[in-house]
Amino acid sequence: MVTMMPRPYLKMLTASKWISKVECLGAVRREESLGRAGGRVASAILHPRVGWLRNSNGDRDFGGWSWKNAEVGLSRVGHRHFCASVGTADVEKSAADEGGLTAPSRPTLKELCDGMVPQHILEKAEELGFKYPTVAQQDALPLLLSGTDCLLHAQTGSGKTLAYLLPILSKLVPRAAVQAVIVVPTRELGMQVAKVARTLMGKSLKSVDSDTEGKEAGKVAGKGDGKGTLTVMTLLDGGSASRQKKWIKAAPPQLIVGTLRCLIRLIESNHLRTNAITTLVIDEVDTLLGSAKEGNNLQNLLAVHTRATDRQTIFASATIPQHNRFLHDCIQNKWAKGNIEHIHVSPEVMMPLYLQHRYVICDNEDKLDMLVAVINEDCPRAAIIFVNEQNDKARRNGDTPATITTAEFLSEKLRLGQLGNGERERWEPLILEEDDHINQRVSTLSDFREGRCLLVATDLAARGLDLPEVSHVYNIDLPPNVTSYIHRAGRTGRRPIEEEQGFVTNFIISKELFVLKRIENESQSRFTPLHLDAAADRE
Ligand SMILES: Nc1ncnc2c1ncn2[C@@H]1O[C@H](COP(=O)(O)OP(=O)(O)OP(=O)(O)O)[C@@H](O)[C@H]1O
């Protein structure tokens, strides 16, 4: 099927099987991100922001190949995305590529941040595999590094953490004052962000213990001159308040990653002084502002305990419902300066293109059997199975939470040899939910990161968690709205440079089909039914 692509994506397309000439307007911003491998270009996906070619193995590659005059057959895949087949012979070789594949001419992270981020941090980033910026980082870093207040609005897994950490880390100086605060909604996300910050800052010199696990605060080498040291401290829900107060005094941090309740508690008890804060990041801002528990705390932190004029404020999330309203509120309520910039990366594409959304219609009582069948078919590298949190009524009645019934069902199937590939230990399901003790939550996540492959979780795991091994997400219960769906789905497909395929499968009863269709429309994605019988027949 060949489809015309509307402006501003491509122009001069002909409605024949092969498009004779493609000229890029908005669609392929960087010609150099088109590529070729092994002399054969098999397909291309035209993304409104990036264009790339895939070779016949599905690998992405870059080369000095010109997009112009390539023969492209376009077919529509979803609302705004187009799949293209590109004829090899007509892909024009650019003058820059005489000797085979060349490096892409888009800037490296080092080039993009040159002179604004210390070299040792950029070198560390490169060591970690962050050689080229993601699209979100390329769009955001110039503004973030200039000190402008920003609303960073980019897909899940697009690399927002590194984008806001680089400006922070490049400004910290080793004096005893808190200079930057990153607010996160959950303990798990806080630990993850702090870990990235510490890794970027370099080798740990010494570990200080502000929290129960003894791992969450660390002194790290600072500024590359070997003299000053910087401390990244976490102040997270579940940690001991007295220990946090003790450590903030004993090892004054320059950067704090915290949950609102802990931050406000320490500010109001005068253990945390805010007068030297020059950067304030609110990660997952929409969930914090939307929460009855946290909304007031956040507003107080933004406008009462600190002043927007004294700091750079960065709000980040993949979903900011009614973002214009939010920007208006920011200015009106003095949560940010009046010149706040909205960096909206790929606004036309709400979820990564390389996610595949599927659904299975079945009765409620068959959902778990269906789940087992789909898991056996998929054989995921790692998977998160989402269930809804237990409501208050069920809690009061003493009902068993869905996390436990699901995990027990899977365990039983595993015991009977009806689930997985025989590696019993690896397939034993883990559970992550709010009610677990924090030490249990820490060890669950670390087991999952270290190779266990099934995690049954509530929405506690939906925001921000970066588990790149997750190849599949299963929604046993449909999330209540498109925002939750986007975040759950975003736990897979988290390799922004590789664009590795991730699969999201929804188990619904027939009455829920209209809810799924609403999510499909609002997220501008395409959901396809999964027919298990057909799959079984193929075997
Ligand atoms: N420049 C880069 N090159 C390669 N990988 C990167 C780069 N920047 C970030 N990553 C990786 O991308 C993954 C997603 O990054 P990150 O967690 O910051 O996404 P995010 O935008 O915050 O997602 P979410 O909205 O779900 O919180 C991480 O595994 C991170 O290590």
JSON list of N, CA and C in Angstrom, two decimals, residues 322-347:
[
{"chain": "A", "resi": 322, "resn": "GLN", "atom": "N", "xyz": [-2.71, 18.96, 29.00]},
{"chain": "A", "resi": 322, "resn": "GLN", "atom": "CA", "xyz": [-3.01, 20.40, 28.95]},
{"chain": "A", "resi": 322, "resn": "GLN", "atom": "C", "xyz": [-1.76, 21.23, 29.25]},
{"chain": "A", "resi": 323, "resn": "HIS", "atom": "N", "xyz": [-0.74, 21.03, 28.43]},
{"chain": "A", "resi": 323, "resn": "HIS", "atom": "CA", "xyz": [0.53, 21.68, 28.74]},
{"chain": "A", "resi": 323, "resn": "HIS", "atom": "C", "xyz": [0.46, 23.20, 28.68]},
{"chain": "A", "resi": 324, "resn": "ASN", "atom": "N", "xyz": [-0.42, 23.74, 27.83]},
{"chain": "A", "resi": 324, "resn": "ASN", "atom": "CA", "xyz": [-0.52, 25.21, 27.78]},
{"chain": "A", "resi": 324, "resn": "ASN", "atom": "C", "xyz": [-1.04, 25.76, 29.09]},
{"chain": "A", "resi": 325, "resn": "ARG", "atom": "N", "xyz": [-2.00, 25.05, 29.64]},
{"chain": "A", "resi": 325, "resn": "ARG", "atom": "CA", "xyz": [-2.54, 25.44, 30.94]},
{"chain": "A", "resi": 325, "resn": "ARG", "atom": "C", "xyz": [-1.45, 25.37, 32.01]},
{"chain": "A", "resi": 326, "resn": "PHE", "atom": "N", "xyz": [-0.66, 24.29, 31.92]},
{"chain": "A", "resi": 326, "resn": "PHE", "atom": "CA", "xyz": [0.41, 24.12, 32.90]},
{"chain": "A", "resi": 326, "resn": "PHE", "atom": "C", "xyz": [1.43, 25.27, 32.80]},
{"chain": "A", "resi": 327, "resn": "LEU", "atom": "N", "xyz": [1.77, 25.63, 31.57]},
{"chain": "A", "resi": 327, "resn": "LEU", "atom": "CA", "xyz": [2.74, 26.73, 31.38]},
{"chain": "A", "resi": 327, "resn": "LEU", "atom": "C", "xyz": [2.17, 28.03, 31.95]},
{"chain": "A", "resi": 328, "resn": "HIS", "atom": "N", "xyz": [0.89, 28.24, 31.69]},
{"chain": "A", "resi": 328, "resn": "HIS", "atom": "CA", "xyz": [0.22, 29.43, 32.21]},
{"chain": "A", "resi": 328, "resn": "HIS", "atom": "C", "xyz": [0.29, 29.44, 33.74]},
{"chain": "A", "resi": 329, "resn": "ASP", "atom": "N", "xyz": [-0.03, 28.28, 34.36]},
{"chain": "A", "resi": 329, "resn": "ASP", "atom": "CA", "xyz": [0.00, 28.18, 35.82]},
{"chain": "A", "resi": 329, "resn": "ASP", "atom": "C", "xyz": [1.41, 28.44, 36.36]},
{"chain": "A", "resi": 330, "resn": "CYS", "atom": "N", "xyz": [2.40, 27.95, 35.64]},
{"chain": "A", "resi": 330, "resn": "CYS", "atom": "CA", "xyz": [3.80, 28.12, 36.09]},
{"chain": "A", "resi": 330, "resn": "CYS", "atom": "C", "xyz": [4.11, 29.61, 36.25]},
{"chain": "A", "resi": 331, "resn": "ILE", "atom": "N", "xyz": [3.69, 30.37, 35.24]},
{"chain": "A", "resi": 331, "resn": "ILE", "atom": "CA", "xyz": [4.01, 31.80, 35.26]},
{"chain": "A", "resi": 331, "resn": "ILE", "atom": "C", "xyz": [3.13, 32.52, 36.28]},
{"chain": "A", "resi": 332, "resn": "GLN", "atom": "N", "xyz": [1.85, 32.20, 36.23]},
{"chain": "A", "resi": 332, "resn": "GLN", "atom": "CA", "xyz": [0.89, 32.85, 37.13]},
{"chain": "A", "resi": 332, "resn": "GLN", "atom": "C", "xyz": [1.26, 32.63, 38.61]},
{"chain": "A", "resi": 333, "resn": "ASN", "atom": "N", "xyz": [1.62, 31.39, 38.93]},
{"chain": "A", "resi": 333, "resn": "ASN", "atom": "CA", "xyz": [1.89, 31.05, 40.34]},
{"chain": "A", "resi": 333, "resn": "ASN", "atom": "C", "xyz": [3.35, 31.22, 40.73]},
{"chain": "A", "resi": 334, "resn": "LYS", "atom": "N", "xyz": [4.15, 31.74, 39.79]},
{"chain": "A", "resi": 334, "resn": "LYS", "atom": "CA", "xyz": [5.58, 31.95, 40.03]},
{"chain": "A", "resi": 334, "resn": "LYS", "atom": "C", "xyz": [6.31, 30.66, 40.38]},
{"chain": "A", "resi": 335, "resn": "TRP", "atom": "N", "xyz": [5.91, 29.58, 39.68]},
{"chain": "A", "resi": 335, "resn": "TRP", "atom": "CA", "xyz": [6.65, 28.32, 39.84]},
{"chain": "A", "resi": 335, "resn": "TRP", "atom": "C", "xyz": [7.89, 28.35, 38.95]},
{"chain": "A", "resi": 336, "resn": "ALA", "atom": "N", "xyz": [7.87, 29.22, 37.96]},
{"chain": "A", "resi": 336, "resn": "ALA", "atom": "CA", "xyz": [9.02, 29.36, 37.05]},
{"chain": "A", "resi": 336, "resn": "ALA", "atom": "C", "xyz": [9.05, 30.81, 36.60]},
{"chain": "A", "resi": 337, "resn": "LYS", "atom": "N", "xyz": [10.14, 31.15, 35.90]},
{"chain": "A", "resi": 337, "resn": "LYS", "atom": "CA", "xyz": [10.22, 32.54, 35.41]},
{"chain": "A", "resi": 337, "resn": "LYS", "atom": "C", "xyz": [9.30, 32.69, 34.19]},
{"chain": "A", "resi": 338, "resn": "GLY", "atom": "N", "xyz": [9.03, 33.93, 33.86]},
{"chain": "A", "resi": 338, "resn": "GLY", "atom": "CA", "xyz": [8.07, 34.22, 32.79]},
{"chain": "A", "resi": 338, "resn": "GLY", "atom": "C", "xyz": [8.52, 33.75, 31.42]},
{"chain": "A", "resi": 339, "resn": "ASN", "atom": "N", "xyz": [9.82, 33.53, 31.27]},
{"chain": "A", "resi": 339, "resn": "ASN", "atom": "CA", "xyz": [10.30, 33.13, 29.93]},
{"chain": "A", "resi": 339, "resn": "ASN", "atom": "C", "xyz": [10.48, 31.62, 29.81]},
{"chain": "A", "resi": 340, "resn": "ILE", "atom": "N", "xyz": [9.74, 30.87, 30.61]},
{"chain": "A", "resi": 340, "resn": "ILE", "atom": "CA", "xyz": [9.87, 29.39, 30.57]},
{"chain": "A", "resi": 340, "resn": "ILE", "atom": "C", "xyz": [9.63, 28.86, 29.16]},
{"chain": "A", "resi": 341, "resn": "GLU", "atom": "N", "xyz": [10.51, 27.94, 28.74]},
{"chain": "A", "resi": 341, "resn": "GLU", "atom": "CA", "xyz": [10.42, 27.37, 27.39]},
{"chain": "A", "resi": 341, "resn": "GLU", "atom": "C", "xyz": [9.78, 26.00, 27.45]},
{"chain": "A", "resi": 342, "resn": "HIS", "atom": "N", "xyz": [8.94, 25.72, 26.49]},
{"chain": "A", "resi": 342, "resn": "HIS", "atom": "CA", "xyz": [8.34, 24.39, 26.38]},
{"chain": "A", "resi": 342, "resn": "HIS", "atom": "C", "xyz": [9.11, 23.62, 25.31]},
{"chain": "A", "resi": 343, "resn": "ILE", "atom": "N", "xyz": [9.93, 22.65, 25.76]},
{"chain": "A", "resi": 343, "resn": "ILE", "atom": "CA", "xyz": [10.65, 21.84, 24.77]},
{"chain": "A", "resi": 343, "resn": "ILE", "atom": "C", "xyz": [9.81, 20.59, 24.54]},
{"chain": "A", "resi": 344, "resn": "HIS", "atom": "N", "xyz": [9.08, 20.60, 23.47]},
{"chain": "A", "resi": 344, "resn": "HIS", "atom": "CA", "xyz": [8.17, 19.49, 23.20]},
{"chain": "A", "resi": 344, "resn": "HIS", "atom": "C", "xyz": [8.78, 18.66, 22.08]},
{"chain": "A", "resi": 345, "resn": "VAL", "atom": "N", "xyz": [9.37, 17.54, 22.47]},
{"chain": "A", "resi": 345, "resn": "VAL", "atom": "CA", "xyz": [10.10, 16.73, 21.50]},
{"chain": "A", "resi": 345, "resn": "VAL", "atom": "C", "xyz": [9.11, 15.78, 20.81]},
{"chain": "A", "resi": 346, "resn": "SER", "atom": "N", "xyz": [9.15, 15.75, 19.49]},
{"chain": "A", "resi": 346, "resn": "SER", "atom": "CA", "xyz": [8.24, 14.91, 18.70]},
{"chain": "A", "resi": 346, "resn": "SER", "atom": "C", "xyz": [6.79, 15.00, 19.18]},
{"chain": "A", "resi": 347, "resn": "PRO", "atom": "N", "xyz": [6.21, 16.19, 19.16]},
{"chain": "A", "resi": 347, "resn": "PRO", "atom": "CA", "xyz": [4.85, 16.31, 19.70]},
{"chain": "A", "resi": 347, "resn": "PRO", "atom": "C", "xyz": [3.84, 15.43, 18.98]}
]
